[in-house]
């Protein structure tokens, strides 16, 4: 996804320095450090990462050069159809009694509903688009298809751990939901953790993943004071396990080498009242990252890494 927001400055070229990266990774978790060492040994999984979201259009998504996520024109959000939050009965396991909401970014049919997803909704700090189309690889594999696939894999893994898992959408609605509704779904579920799944649409050569954390916001309907701390804990756990399981490197263009980025301009985070993070799993516009994102075997690793991070966070 591409991001455009008041906090975001387009990524600047980074000097080739490894000291801060090593320190930042060590802070993630022992597993993250181990994963990074493996990454260095085998030559890494990528050169760069991206943080942009494709603009809304009336045809299938193509490239985007900046990071973006949330909403477009003033107007009431449509009443939610029952989100695909009908969860299967939870199995017994270490997460029994825990509720996890997975938020697959975008919707496969968003591009057919440009006027709907361009409507702006209130995210507390300002108004943003209801949703966007997301990005795609150069060969046309869409971010929306990627996020749903990873979400389905995560649901299977987390339900085996005993969690009750809900999705904000399952390709079961014509578009959206809007970013404010996505936040409400997690809030109403009283989720113990929410993770929004994305892939970036930055420039070629930008590689790697990054996890987006909510910043401290108190404006309008947005008040993240209670979730900033636990969301950071969740983000660190997810980033650490993602490195360890996938071998992917943190973004080489955002996050100062540590894979963590704080933002105050995303409605999905601003309006959340429960711990929530976004993860950009890689850059669809870089050929090396795209080769990973389009691999079912790698998507399974991505789902496992994110799920293990959630389990680690919920088990304390």
PDB file of C-alpha atoms in Angstrom:
ATOM      1  CA  UNK A   1       0.000   0.000   0.000  1.00  0.00           C
ATOM      2  CA  UNK A   2       1.169   3.550  -0.510  1.00  0.00           C
ATOM      3  CA  UNK A   3       0.923   6.136   2.204  1.00  0.00           C
ATOM      4  CA  UNK A   4       0.238   9.818   1.925  1.00  0.00           C
ATOM      5  CA  UNK A   5      -0.237  11.640   5.154  1.00  0.00           C
ATOM      6  CA  UNK A   6       0.791  14.631   7.236  1.00  0.00           C
ATOM      7  CA  UNK A   7       3.515  12.696   9.067  1.00  0.00           C
ATOM      8  CA  UNK A   8       5.033  11.081   6.026  1.00  0.00           C
ATOM      9  CA  UNK A   9       8.012  12.405   4.214  1.00  0.00           C
ATOM     10  CA  UNK A  10       9.098  10.581   1.064  1.00  0.00           C
ATOM     11  CA  UNK A  11      11.970   8.242   1.863  1.00  0.00           C
ATOM     12  CA  UNK A  12      15.398   9.751   1.382  1.00  0.00           C
ATOM     13  CA  UNK A  13      18.379   7.766   0.080  1.00  0.00           C
ATOM     14  CA  UNK A  14      20.088   6.079   3.004  1.00  0.00           C
ATOM     15  CA  UNK A  15      23.809   5.858   3.609  1.00  0.00           C
ATOM     16  CA  UNK A  16      25.213   2.368   3.575  1.00  0.00           C
ATOM     17  CA  UNK A  17      25.653   1.921   7.318  1.00  0.00           C
ATOM     18  CA  UNK A  18      25.106  -1.151   9.401  1.00  0.00           C
ATOM     19  CA  UNK A  19      25.752  -0.101  12.971  1.00  0.00           C
ATOM     20  CA  UNK A  20      22.221   1.279  13.724  1.00  0.00           C
ATOM     21  CA  UNK A  21      20.645  -1.645  11.905  1.00  0.00           C
ATOM     22  CA  UNK A  22      22.412  -4.160  14.115  1.00  0.00           C
ATOM     23  CA  UNK A  23      21.479  -2.259  17.256  1.00  0.00           C
ATOM     24  CA  UNK A  24      17.844  -1.848  16.167  1.00  0.00           C
ATOM     25  CA  UNK A  25      17.469  -5.511  15.308  1.00  0.00           C
ATOM     26  CA  UNK A  26      18.953  -6.579  18.623  1.00  0.00           C
ATOM     27  CA  UNK A  27      16.214  -4.550  20.319  1.00  0.00           C
ATOM     28  CA  UNK A  28      13.472  -6.443  18.494  1.00  0.00           C
ATOM     29  CA  UNK A  29      13.983  -9.839  20.045  1.00  0.00           C
ATOM     30  CA  UNK A  30      16.589 -12.616  20.207  1.00  0.00           C
ATOM     31  CA  UNK A  31      14.636 -14.426  17.477  1.00  0.00           C
ATOM     32  CA  UNK A  32      14.805 -11.367  15.273  1.00  0.00           C
ATOM     33  CA  UNK A  33      18.554 -11.118  15.657  1.00  0.00           C
ATOM     34  CA  UNK A  34      18.948 -14.782  14.821  1.00  0.00           C
ATOM     35  CA  UNK A  35      16.754 -14.350  11.756  1.00  0.00           C
ATOM     36  CA  UNK A  36      18.774 -11.361  10.630  1.00  0.00           C
ATOM     37  CA  UNK A  37      22.039 -13.266  11.027  1.00  0.00           C
ATOM     38  CA  UNK A  38      20.584 -15.984   8.825  1.00  0.00           C
ATOM     39  CA  UNK A  39      19.533 -13.293   6.343  1.00  0.00           C
ATOM     40  CA  UNK A  40      23.058 -11.874   6.219  1.00  0.00           C
ATOM     41  CA  UNK A  41      24.560 -15.330   5.767  1.00  0.00           C
ATOM     42  CA  UNK A  42      22.400 -16.264   2.767  1.00  0.00           C
ATOM     43  CA  UNK A  43      22.659 -12.830   1.165  1.00  0.00           C
ATOM     44  CA  UNK A  44      19.338 -11.387   2.295  1.00  0.00           C
ATOM     45  CA  UNK A  45      15.857 -11.525   0.887  1.00  0.00           C
ATOM     46  CA  UNK A  46      15.767  -8.059  -0.504  1.00  0.00           C
ATOM     47  CA  UNK A  47      17.410  -4.804  -1.380  1.00  0.00           C
ATOM     48  CA  UNK A  48      14.658  -2.385  -0.441  1.00  0.00           C
ATOM     49  CA  UNK A  49      11.154  -1.955   0.835  1.00  0.00           C
ATOM     50  CA  UNK A  50       8.301   0.438   0.109  1.00  0.00           C
ATOM     51  CA  UNK A  51       5.766   2.473   1.931  1.00  0.00           C
ATOM     52  CA  UNK A  52       3.294   3.847  -0.561  1.00  0.00           C
ATOM     53  CA  UNK A  53      -0.263   3.124  -1.534  1.00  0.00           C
ATOM     54  CA  UNK A  54      -1.738   3.225  -4.977  1.00  0.00           C
ATOM     55  CA  UNK A  55      -4.198   5.962  -5.792  1.00  0.00           C
ATOM     56  CA  UNK A  56      -7.808   5.053  -6.374  1.00  0.00           C
ATOM     57  CA  UNK A  57      -8.598   4.283  -9.995  1.00  0.00           C
ATOM     58  CA  UNK A  58     -11.350   2.725 -12.069  1.00  0.00           C
ATOM     59  CA  UNK A  59      -9.134  -0.041 -13.390  1.00  0.00           C
ATOM     60  CA  UNK A  60      -7.058  -2.675 -11.610  1.00  0.00           C
ATOM     61  CA  UNK A  61      -4.254  -1.228  -9.446  1.00  0.00           C
ATOM     62  CA  UNK A  62      -0.825  -0.439 -10.780  1.00  0.00           C
ATOM     63  CA  UNK A  63       2.292   1.188  -9.369  1.00  0.00           C
ATOM     64  CA  UNK A  64       2.440   3.711  -6.573  1.00  0.00           C
ATOM     65  CA  UNK A  65       5.444   5.609  -5.332  1.00  0.00           C
ATOM     66  CA  UNK A  66       4.575   6.725  -1.815  1.00  0.00           C
ATOM     67  CA  UNK A  67       3.188   4.959   1.300  1.00  0.00           C
ATOM     68  CA  UNK A  68      -0.589   5.370   1.979  1.00  0.00           C
ATOM     69  CA  UNK A  69      -3.444   3.617   3.759  1.00  0.00           C
ATOM     70  CA  UNK A  70      -6.710   5.037   4.885  1.00  0.00           C
ATOM     71  CA  UNK A  71      -9.664   6.986   3.316  1.00  0.00           C
ATOM     72  CA  UNK A  72     -11.147   9.698   0.721  1.00  0.00           C
ATOM     73  CA  UNK A  73     -14.300  12.097   0.612  1.00  0.00           C
ATOM     74  CA  UNK A  74     -16.644  13.461   3.246  1.00  0.00           C
ATOM     75  CA  UNK A  75     -19.750  11.424   3.663  1.00  0.00           C
ATOM     76  CA  UNK A  76     -21.172   8.751   5.913  1.00  0.00           C
ATOM     77  CA  UNK A  77     -19.651   5.288   5.775  1.00  0.00           C
ATOM     78  CA  UNK A  78     -21.954   2.557   4.507  1.00  0.00           C
ATOM     79  CA  UNK A  79     -23.544   0.463   7.193  1.00  0.00           C
ATOM     80  CA  UNK A  80     -21.371  -2.595   7.592  1.00  0.00           C
ATOM     81  CA  UNK A  81     -22.661  -5.777   6.166  1.00  0.00           C
ATOM     82  CA  UNK A  82     -21.844  -8.530   8.597  1.00  0.00           C
ATOM     83  CA  UNK A  83     -18.060  -8.596   8.339  1.00  0.00           C
ATOM     84  CA  UNK A  84     -16.532 -11.966   7.754  1.00  0.00           C
ATOM     85  CA  UNK A  85     -15.979 -12.045  11.452  1.00  0.00           C
ATOM     86  CA  UNK A  86     -17.958 -15.208  11.935  1.00  0.00           C
ATOM     87  CA  UNK A  87     -15.174 -17.123  13.567  1.00  0.00           C
ATOM     88  CA  UNK A  88     -14.931 -20.868  13.796  1.00  0.00           C
ATOM     89  CA  UNK A  89     -15.251 -22.313  17.300  1.00  0.00           C
ATOM     90  CA  UNK A  90     -11.915 -21.872  19.027  1.00  0.00           C
ATOM     91  CA  UNK A  91      -9.879 -24.963  19.753  1.00  0.00           C
ATOM     92  CA  UNK A  92      -8.251 -25.523  23.090  1.00  0.00           C
ATOM     93  CA  UNK A  93      -4.757 -24.109  23.194  1.00  0.00           C
ATOM     94  CA  UNK A  94      -2.583 -21.383  24.704  1.00  0.00           C
ATOM     95  CA  UNK A  95      -4.712 -18.622  23.119  1.00  0.00           C
ATOM     96  CA  UNK A  96      -8.083 -19.983  24.220  1.00  0.00           C
ATOM     97  CA  UNK A  97     -10.230 -17.016  25.268  1.00  0.00           C
ATOM     98  CA  UNK A  98      -8.183 -14.544  23.192  1.00  0.00           C
ATOM     99  CA  UNK A  99      -9.693 -12.634  20.273  1.00  0.00           C
ATOM    100  CA  UNK A 100      -7.510 -11.741  17.294  1.00  0.00           C
ATOM    101  CA  UNK A 101      -8.752  -9.540  14.451  1.00  0.00           C
ATOM    102  CA  UNK A 102      -6.933  -9.780  11.126  1.00  0.00           C
ATOM    103  CA  UNK A 103      -7.440  -6.825   8.794  1.00  0.00           C
ATOM    104  CA  UNK A 104      -6.605  -7.761   5.174  1.00  0.00           C
ATOM    105  CA  UNK A 105      -5.818  -4.450   3.508  1.00  0.00           C
ATOM    106  CA  UNK A 106      -8.021  -3.223   0.630  1.00  0.00           C
ATOM    107  CA  UNK A 107     -10.581  -5.323  -1.206  1.00  0.00           C
ATOM    108  CA  UNK A 108     -10.225  -7.167  -4.536  1.00  0.00           C
ATOM    109  CA  UNK A 109     -13.152  -5.194  -6.001  1.00  0.00           C
ATOM    110  CA  UNK A 110     -12.247  -1.715  -4.736  1.00  0.00           C
ATOM    111  CA  UNK A 111     -11.153  -0.632  -8.212  1.00  0.00           C
ATOM    112  CA  UNK A 112     -14.732  -1.131  -9.442  1.00  0.00           C
ATOM    113  CA  UNK A 113     -16.100   1.292  -6.817  1.00  0.00           C
ATOM    114  CA  UNK A 114     -13.951   4.401  -7.214  1.00  0.00           C
ATOM    115  CA  UNK A 115     -16.627   6.875  -6.092  1.00  0.00           C
ATOM    116  CA  UNK A 116     -17.382   4.827  -2.986  1.00  0.00           C
ATOM    117  CA  UNK A 117     -13.821   4.345  -1.822  1.00  0.00           C
ATOM    118  CA  UNK A 118     -12.892   7.950  -2.649  1.00  0.00           C
ATOM    119  CA  UNK A 119     -15.461   9.267  -0.144  1.00  0.00           C
ATOM    120  CA  UNK A 120     -13.690  10.798   2.794  1.00  0.00           C
ATOM    121  CA  UNK A 121     -14.210   9.675   6.370  1.00  0.00           C
ATOM    122  CA  UNK A 122     -13.186  11.290   9.642  1.00  0.00           C
ATOM    123  CA  UNK A 123     -10.055   9.744  11.171  1.00  0.00           C
ATOM    124  CA  UNK A 124      -9.842  12.167  14.085  1.00  0.00           C
ATOM    125  CA  UNK A 125      -6.871  14.196  12.884  1.00  0.00           C
ATOM    126  CA  UNK A 126      -8.324  14.895   9.427  1.00  0.00           C
ATOM    127  CA  UNK A 127     -10.403  13.325   6.651  1.00  0.00           C
ATOM    128  CA  UNK A 128      -9.086  10.570   4.418  1.00  0.00           C
ATOM    129  CA  UNK A 129     -10.314   8.273   1.692  1.00  0.00           C
ATOM    130  CA  UNK A 130     -12.666   5.485   2.730  1.00  0.00           C
ATOM    131  CA  UNK A 131     -10.186   2.990   1.277  1.00  0.00           C
ATOM    132  CA  UNK A 132      -7.799   2.629  -1.672  1.00  0.00           C
ATOM    133  CA  UNK A 133      -7.220   0.025  -4.335  1.00  0.00           C
ATOM    134  CA  UNK A 134      -3.824  -0.926  -3.005  1.00  0.00           C
ATOM    135  CA  UNK A 135      -0.905  -1.693  -5.270  1.00  0.00           C
ATOM    136  CA  UNK A 136       0.212  -4.695  -7.332  1.00  0.00           C
ATOM    137  CA  UNK A 137       3.307  -6.341  -8.727  1.00  0.00           C
ATOM    138  CA  UNK A 138       4.450  -5.427 -12.214  1.00  0.00           C
ATOM    139  CA  UNK A 139       2.872  -8.691 -13.378  1.00  0.00           C
ATOM    140  CA  UNK A 140      -0.520  -7.751 -11.908  1.00  0.00           C
ATOM    141  CA  UNK A 141      -0.645  -9.730  -8.656  1.00  0.00           C
ATOM    142  CA  UNK A 142      -2.676  -7.410  -6.435  1.00  0.00           C
ATOM    143  CA  UNK A 143      -2.052  -6.368  -2.888  1.00  0.00           C
ATOM    144  CA  UNK A 144      -5.685  -7.236  -2.088  1.00  0.00           C
ATOM    145  CA  UNK A 145      -5.145 -10.828  -3.246  1.00  0.00           C
ATOM    146  CA  UNK A 146      -1.931 -11.024  -1.217  1.00  0.00           C
ATOM    147  CA  UNK A 147      -3.468  -9.702   1.992  1.00  0.00           C
ATOM    148  CA  UNK A 148      -6.435 -12.095   1.845  1.00  0.00           C
ATOM    149  CA  UNK A 149      -4.193 -15.091   1.223  1.00  0.00           C
ATOM    150  CA  UNK A 150      -1.931 -14.254   4.174  1.00  0.00           C
ATOM    151  CA  UNK A 151      -4.986 -13.548   6.367  1.00  0.00           C
ATOM    152  CA  UNK A 152      -6.464 -16.971   5.581  1.00  0.00           C
ATOM    153  CA  UNK A 153      -3.179 -18.685   6.435  1.00  0.00           C
ATOM    154  CA  UNK A 154      -2.919 -16.733   9.683  1.00  0.00           C
ATOM    155  CA  UNK A 155      -6.485 -17.606  10.656  1.00  0.00           C
ATOM    156  CA  UNK A 156      -5.718 -21.314  10.332  1.00  0.00           C
ATOM    157  CA  UNK A 157      -2.535 -21.017  12.397  1.00  0.00           C
ATOM    158  CA  UNK A 158      -4.081 -18.899  15.150  1.00  0.00           C
ATOM    159  CA  UNK A 159      -7.227 -21.009  15.475  1.00  0.00           C
ATOM    160  CA  UNK A 160      -4.991 -24.021  16.051  1.00  0.00           C
ATOM    161  CA  UNK A 161      -3.579 -22.079  19.008  1.00  0.00           C
ATOM    162  CA  UNK A 162      -7.085 -21.682  20.412  1.00  0.00           C
ATOM    163  CA  UNK A 163      -7.713 -18.056  19.433  1.00  0.00           C
ATOM    164  CA  UNK A 164     -11.037 -16.742  18.210  1.00  0.00           C
ATOM    165  CA  UNK A 165     -10.115 -15.128  14.888  1.00  0.00           C
ATOM    166  CA  UNK A 166     -12.168 -12.525  13.000  1.00  0.00           C
ATOM    167  CA  UNK A 167     -11.478 -10.886   9.653  1.00  0.00           C
ATOM    168  CA  UNK A 168     -12.548  -7.343   8.814  1.00  0.00           C
ATOM    169  CA  UNK A 169     -13.369  -8.525   5.286  1.00  0.00           C
ATOM    170  CA  UNK A 170     -13.054 -11.772   3.373  1.00  0.00           C
ATOM    171  CA  UNK A 171     -13.706 -10.624  -0.196  1.00  0.00           C
ATOM    172  CA  UNK A 172     -17.376 -10.907   0.785  1.00  0.00           C
ATOM    173  CA  UNK A 173     -18.434  -7.311   0.220  1.00  0.00           C
ATOM    174  CA  UNK A 174     -18.430  -5.066  -2.848  1.00  0.00           C
ATOM    175  CA  UNK A 175     -15.739  -2.716  -1.518  1.00  0.00           C
ATOM    176  CA  UNK A 176     -13.964  -1.662   1.638  1.00  0.00           C
ATOM    177  CA  UNK A 177     -14.721  -1.602   4.486  1.00  0.00           C
ATOM    178  CA  UNK A 178     -13.746   2.002   5.043  1.00  0.00           C
ATOM    179  CA  UNK A 179     -10.825   2.566   7.359  1.00  0.00           C
ATOM    180  CA  UNK A 180     -12.998   3.901  10.178  1.00  0.00           C
ATOM    181  CA  UNK A 181     -15.181   0.799  10.007  1.00  0.00           C
ATOM    182  CA  UNK A 182     -12.104  -1.441  10.023  1.00  0.00           C
ATOM    183  CA  UNK A 183     -11.116   0.138  13.322  1.00  0.00           C
ATOM    184  CA  UNK A 184     -14.630  -0.269  14.736  1.00  0.00           C
ATOM    185  CA  UNK A 185     -14.656  -3.990  13.908  1.00  0.00           C
ATOM    186  CA  UNK A 186     -11.614  -4.553  16.114  1.00  0.00           C
ATOM    187  CA  UNK A 187     -12.977  -2.292  18.835  1.00  0.00           C
ATOM    188  CA  UNK A 188     -16.388  -3.987  18.944  1.00  0.00           C
ATOM    189  CA  UNK A 189     -14.767  -7.409  19.039  1.00  0.00           C
ATOM    190  CA  UNK A 190     -12.767  -6.228  22.085  1.00  0.00           C
ATOM    191  CA  UNK A 191      -9.807  -7.743  20.315  1.00  0.00           C
ATOM    192  CA  UNK A 192      -6.714  -8.601  22.288  1.00  0.00           C
ATOM    193  CA  UNK A 193      -4.654  -7.856  19.170  1.00  0.00           C
ATOM    194  CA  UNK A 194      -5.332  -6.523  15.663  1.00  0.00           C
ATOM    195  CA  UNK A 195      -2.905  -6.765  12.759  1.00  0.00           C
ATOM    196  CA  UNK A 196      -3.553  -5.090   9.405  1.00  0.00           C
ATOM    197  CA  UNK A 197      -1.839  -6.904   6.529  1.00  0.00           C
ATOM    198  CA  UNK A 198      -0.354  -4.983   3.596  1.00  0.00           C
ATOM    199  CA  UNK A 199       2.344  -4.950   0.937  1.00  0.00           C
ATOM    200  CA  UNK A 200       3.992  -1.783  -0.234  1.00  0.00           C
ATOM    201  CA  UNK A 201       4.084  -0.003  -3.589  1.00  0.00           C
ATOM    202  CA  UNK A 202       7.353   1.911  -3.395  1.00  0.00           C
ATOM    203  CA  UNK A 203      10.086   2.315  -5.989  1.00  0.00           C
ATOM    204  CA  UNK A 204      12.224  -0.477  -7.378  1.00  0.00           C
ATOM    205  CA  UNK A 205      15.266  -1.104  -5.200  1.00  0.00           C
ATOM    206  CA  UNK A 206      13.318  -0.350  -2.030  1.00  0.00           C
ATOM    207  CA  UNK A 207      13.065  -3.651  -0.195  1.00  0.00           C
ATOM    208  CA  UNK A 208      12.131  -5.248   3.091  1.00  0.00           C
ATOM    209  CA  UNK A 209       9.254  -5.165   5.561  1.00  0.00           C
ATOM    210  CA  UNK A 210       8.214  -2.641   8.157  1.00  0.00           C
ATOM    211  CA  UNK A 211       5.690  -2.587  10.984  1.00  0.00           C
ATOM    212  CA  UNK A 212       3.676   0.586  11.539  1.00  0.00           C
ATOM    213  CA  UNK A 213       2.851   1.594  15.118  1.00  0.00           C
ATOM    214  CA  UNK A 214       0.255   4.141  16.266  1.00  0.00           C
ATOM    215  CA  UNK A 215       1.570   7.461  17.463  1.00  0.00           C
ATOM    216  CA  UNK A 216       0.107   9.400  20.383  1.00  0.00           C
ATOM    217  CA  UNK A 217      -3.005  11.094  18.992  1.00  0.00           C
ATOM    218  CA  UNK A 218      -5.836  12.877  20.778  1.00  0.00           C
ATOM    219  CA  UNK A 219      -8.074  14.676  18.300  1.00  0.00           C
ATOM    220  CA  UNK A 220     -11.758  14.364  17.559  1.00  0.00           C
ATOM    221  CA  UNK A 221     -12.769  10.711  17.787  1.00  0.00           C
ATOM    222  CA  UNK A 222      -9.128   9.613  17.931  1.00  0.00           C
ATOM    223  CA  UNK A 223      -7.424   8.913  21.249  1.00  0.00           C
ATOM    224  CA  UNK A 224      -4.576   6.413  21.121  1.00  0.00           C
ATOM    225  CA  UNK A 225      -3.139   7.123  24.560  1.00  0.00           C
ATOM    226  CA  UNK A 226      -4.119   3.755  26.004  1.00  0.00           C
ATOM    227  CA  UNK A 227      -2.884   1.675  23.068  1.00  0.00           C
ATOM    228  CA  UNK A 228       0.466   3.217  22.135  1.00  0.00           C
ATOM    229  CA  UNK A 229       2.438   1.126  24.640  1.00  0.00           C
ATOM    230  CA  UNK A 230       0.816  -2.278  24.041  1.00  0.00           C
ATOM    231  CA  UNK A 231       0.778  -1.677  20.288  1.00  0.00           C
ATOM    232  CA  UNK A 232       4.534  -1.109  20.360  1.00  0.00           C
ATOM    233  CA  UNK A 233       4.945  -4.378  22.265  1.00  0.00           C
ATOM    234  CA  UNK A 234       2.810  -6.118  19.640  1.00  0.00           C
ATOM    235  CA  UNK A 235       4.771  -4.522  16.793  1.00  0.00           C
ATOM    236  CA  UNK A 236       8.126  -5.493  18.241  1.00  0.00           C
ATOM    237  CA  UNK A 237       6.978  -9.083  18.708  1.00  0.00           C
ATOM    238  CA  UNK A 238       5.625  -9.280  15.152  1.00  0.00           C
ATOM    239  CA  UNK A 239       8.761  -7.709  13.633  1.00  0.00           C
ATOM    240  CA  UNK A 240      11.038 -10.013  15.597  1.00  0.00           C
ATOM    241  CA  UNK A 241       9.288 -13.209  14.585  1.00  0.00           C
ATOM    242  CA  UNK A 242       8.842 -12.022  10.986  1.00  0.00           C
ATOM    243  CA  UNK A 243      12.613 -11.655  10.633  1.00  0.00           C
ATOM    244  CA  UNK A 244      13.277 -14.993  12.300  1.00  0.00           C
ATOM    245  CA  UNK A 245      10.764 -17.010  10.249  1.00  0.00           C
ATOM    246  CA  UNK A 246      11.002 -15.388   6.805  1.00  0.00           C
ATOM    247  CA  UNK A 247      14.649 -14.301   6.837  1.00  0.00           C
ATOM    248  CA  UNK A 248      13.496 -10.999   5.357  1.00  0.00           C
ATOM    249  CA  UNK A 249      15.331  -7.819   6.219  1.00  0.00           C
ATOM    250  CA  UNK A 250      13.703  -4.757   7.754  1.00  0.00           C
ATOM    251  CA  UNK A 251      12.985  -1.987   5.272  1.00  0.00           C
ATOM    252  CA  UNK A 252      16.039  -0.298   3.783  1.00  0.00           C
ATOM    253  CA  UNK A 253      14.065   2.890   3.107  1.00  0.00           C
ATOM    254  CA  UNK A 254      11.893   3.386   6.213  1.00  0.00           C
ATOM    255  CA  UNK A 255      12.270   2.742   9.912  1.00  0.00           C
ATOM    256  CA  UNK A 256      15.969   3.527  10.343  1.00  0.00           C
ATOM    257  CA  UNK A 257      16.899  -0.113   9.813  1.00  0.00           C
ATOM    258  CA  UNK A 258      14.845  -1.526  12.666  1.00  0.00           C
ATOM    259  CA  UNK A 259      11.622  -2.276  10.810  1.00  0.00           C
ATOM    260  CA  UNK A 260       9.433  -0.107  13.067  1.00  0.00           C
ATOM    261  CA  UNK A 261       7.727   3.108  11.923  1.00  0.00           C
ATOM    262  CA  UNK A 262       5.378   5.306  13.984  1.00  0.00           C
ATOM    263  CA  UNK A 263       2.550   7.153  12.220  1.00  0.00           C
ATOM    264  CA  UNK A 264      -0.269   9.458  13.239  1.00  0.00           C
ATOM    265  CA  UNK A 265      -2.115   9.769   9.930  1.00  0.00           C
ATOM    266  CA  UNK A 266      -3.741   6.344   9.535  1.00  0.00           C
ATOM    267  CA  UNK A 267      -7.385   6.062  10.515  1.00  0.00           C
ATOM    268  CA  UNK A 268      -7.100   2.332  11.155  1.00  0.00           C
ATOM    269  CA  UNK A 269      -4.658   3.124  13.966  1.00  0.00           C
ATOM    270  CA  UNK A 270      -5.969   6.512  15.138  1.00  0.00           C
ATOM    271  CA  UNK A 271      -9.479   5.175  15.774  1.00  0.00           C
ATOM    272  CA  UNK A 272      -8.449   1.892  17.375  1.00  0.00           C
ATOM    273  CA  UNK A 273      -9.087   1.392  21.089  1.00  0.00           C
ATOM    274  CA  UNK A 274      -7.296  -1.980  21.166  1.00  0.00           C
ATOM    275  CA  UNK A 275      -3.649  -2.874  20.438  1.00  0.00           C
ATOM    276  CA  UNK A 276      -3.138  -2.662  16.686  1.00  0.00           C
ATOM    277  CA  UNK A 277      -0.319  -2.504  14.150  1.00  0.00           C
ATOM    278  CA  UNK A 278       0.092  -2.615  10.381  1.00  0.00           C
ATOM    279  CA  UNK A 279       2.707  -4.720   8.624  1.00  0.00           C
ATOM    280  CA  UNK A 280       4.006  -3.988   5.131  1.00  0.00           C
ATOM    281  CA  UNK A 281       5.381  -7.412   4.238  1.00  0.00           C
ATOM    282  CA  UNK A 282       7.518  -6.241   1.321  1.00  0.00           C
ATOM    283  CA  UNK A 283       7.552  -4.015  -1.759  1.00  0.00           C
ATOM    284  CA  UNK A 284       5.485  -5.298  -4.668  1.00  0.00           C
ATOM    285  CA  UNK A 285       7.231  -2.922  -7.063  1.00  0.00           C
ATOM    286  CA  UNK A 286      10.667  -4.400  -6.500  1.00  0.00           C
ATOM    287  CA  UNK A 287      11.276  -7.541  -8.554  1.00  0.00           C
ATOM    288  CA  UNK A 288      13.127  -9.392  -5.789  1.00  0.00           C
ATOM    289  CA  UNK A 289      10.505  -8.644  -3.148  1.00  0.00           C
ATOM    290  CA  UNK A 290       7.764  -9.421  -5.680  1.00  0.00           C
ATOM    291  CA  UNK A 291       9.258 -12.875  -6.218  1.00  0.00           C
ATOM    292  CA  UNK A 292       8.762 -13.522  -2.497  1.00  0.00           C
ATOM    293  CA  UNK A 293       5.298 -12.010  -2.233  1.00  0.00           C
ATOM    294  CA  UNK A 294       4.013 -14.090  -5.143  1.00  0.00           C
ATOM    295  CA  UNK A 295       5.368 -17.340  -3.681  1.00  0.00           C
ATOM    296  CA  UNK A 296       2.833 -19.423  -1.752  1.00  0.00           C
ATOM    297  CA  UNK A 297       5.643 -20.997   0.290  1.00  0.00           C
ATOM    298  CA  UNK A 298       6.922 -17.568   1.313  1.00  0.00           C
ATOM    299  CA  UNK A 299       3.413 -16.318   2.125  1.00  0.00           C
ATOM    300  CA  UNK A 300       3.077 -19.272   4.484  1.00  0.00           C
ATOM    301  CA  UNK A 301       6.290 -18.169   6.217  1.00  0.00           C
ATOM    302  CA  UNK A 302       4.966 -14.607   6.402  1.00  0.00           C
ATOM    303  CA  UNK A 303       1.729 -15.821   7.964  1.00  0.00           C
ATOM    304  CA  UNK A 304       3.664 -17.952  10.420  1.00  0.00           C
ATOM    305  CA  UNK A 305       6.014 -15.136  11.408  1.00  0.00           C
ATOM    306  CA  UNK A 306       3.170 -12.666  12.012  1.00  0.00           C
ATOM    307  CA  UNK A 307       1.141 -15.282  13.894  1.00  0.00           C
ATOM    308  CA  UNK A 308       4.077 -16.222  16.093  1.00  0.00           C
ATOM    309  CA  UNK A 309       4.525 -12.560  16.931  1.00  0.00           C
ATOM    310  CA  UNK A 310       0.869 -12.313  17.951  1.00  0.00           C
ATOM    311  CA  UNK A 311       1.180 -15.455  20.087  1.00  0.00           C
ATOM    312  CA  UNK A 312       4.318 -14.091  21.756  1.00  0.00           C
ATOM    313  CA  UNK A 313       2.564 -10.789  22.518  1.00  0.00           C
ATOM    314  CA  UNK A 314      -0.585 -12.416  23.898  1.00  0.00           C
ATOM    315  CA  UNK A 315       1.310 -14.886  26.057  1.00  0.00           C
ATOM    316  CA  UNK A 316       3.401 -12.097  27.540  1.00  0.00           C
TER     317      UNK A 316
END
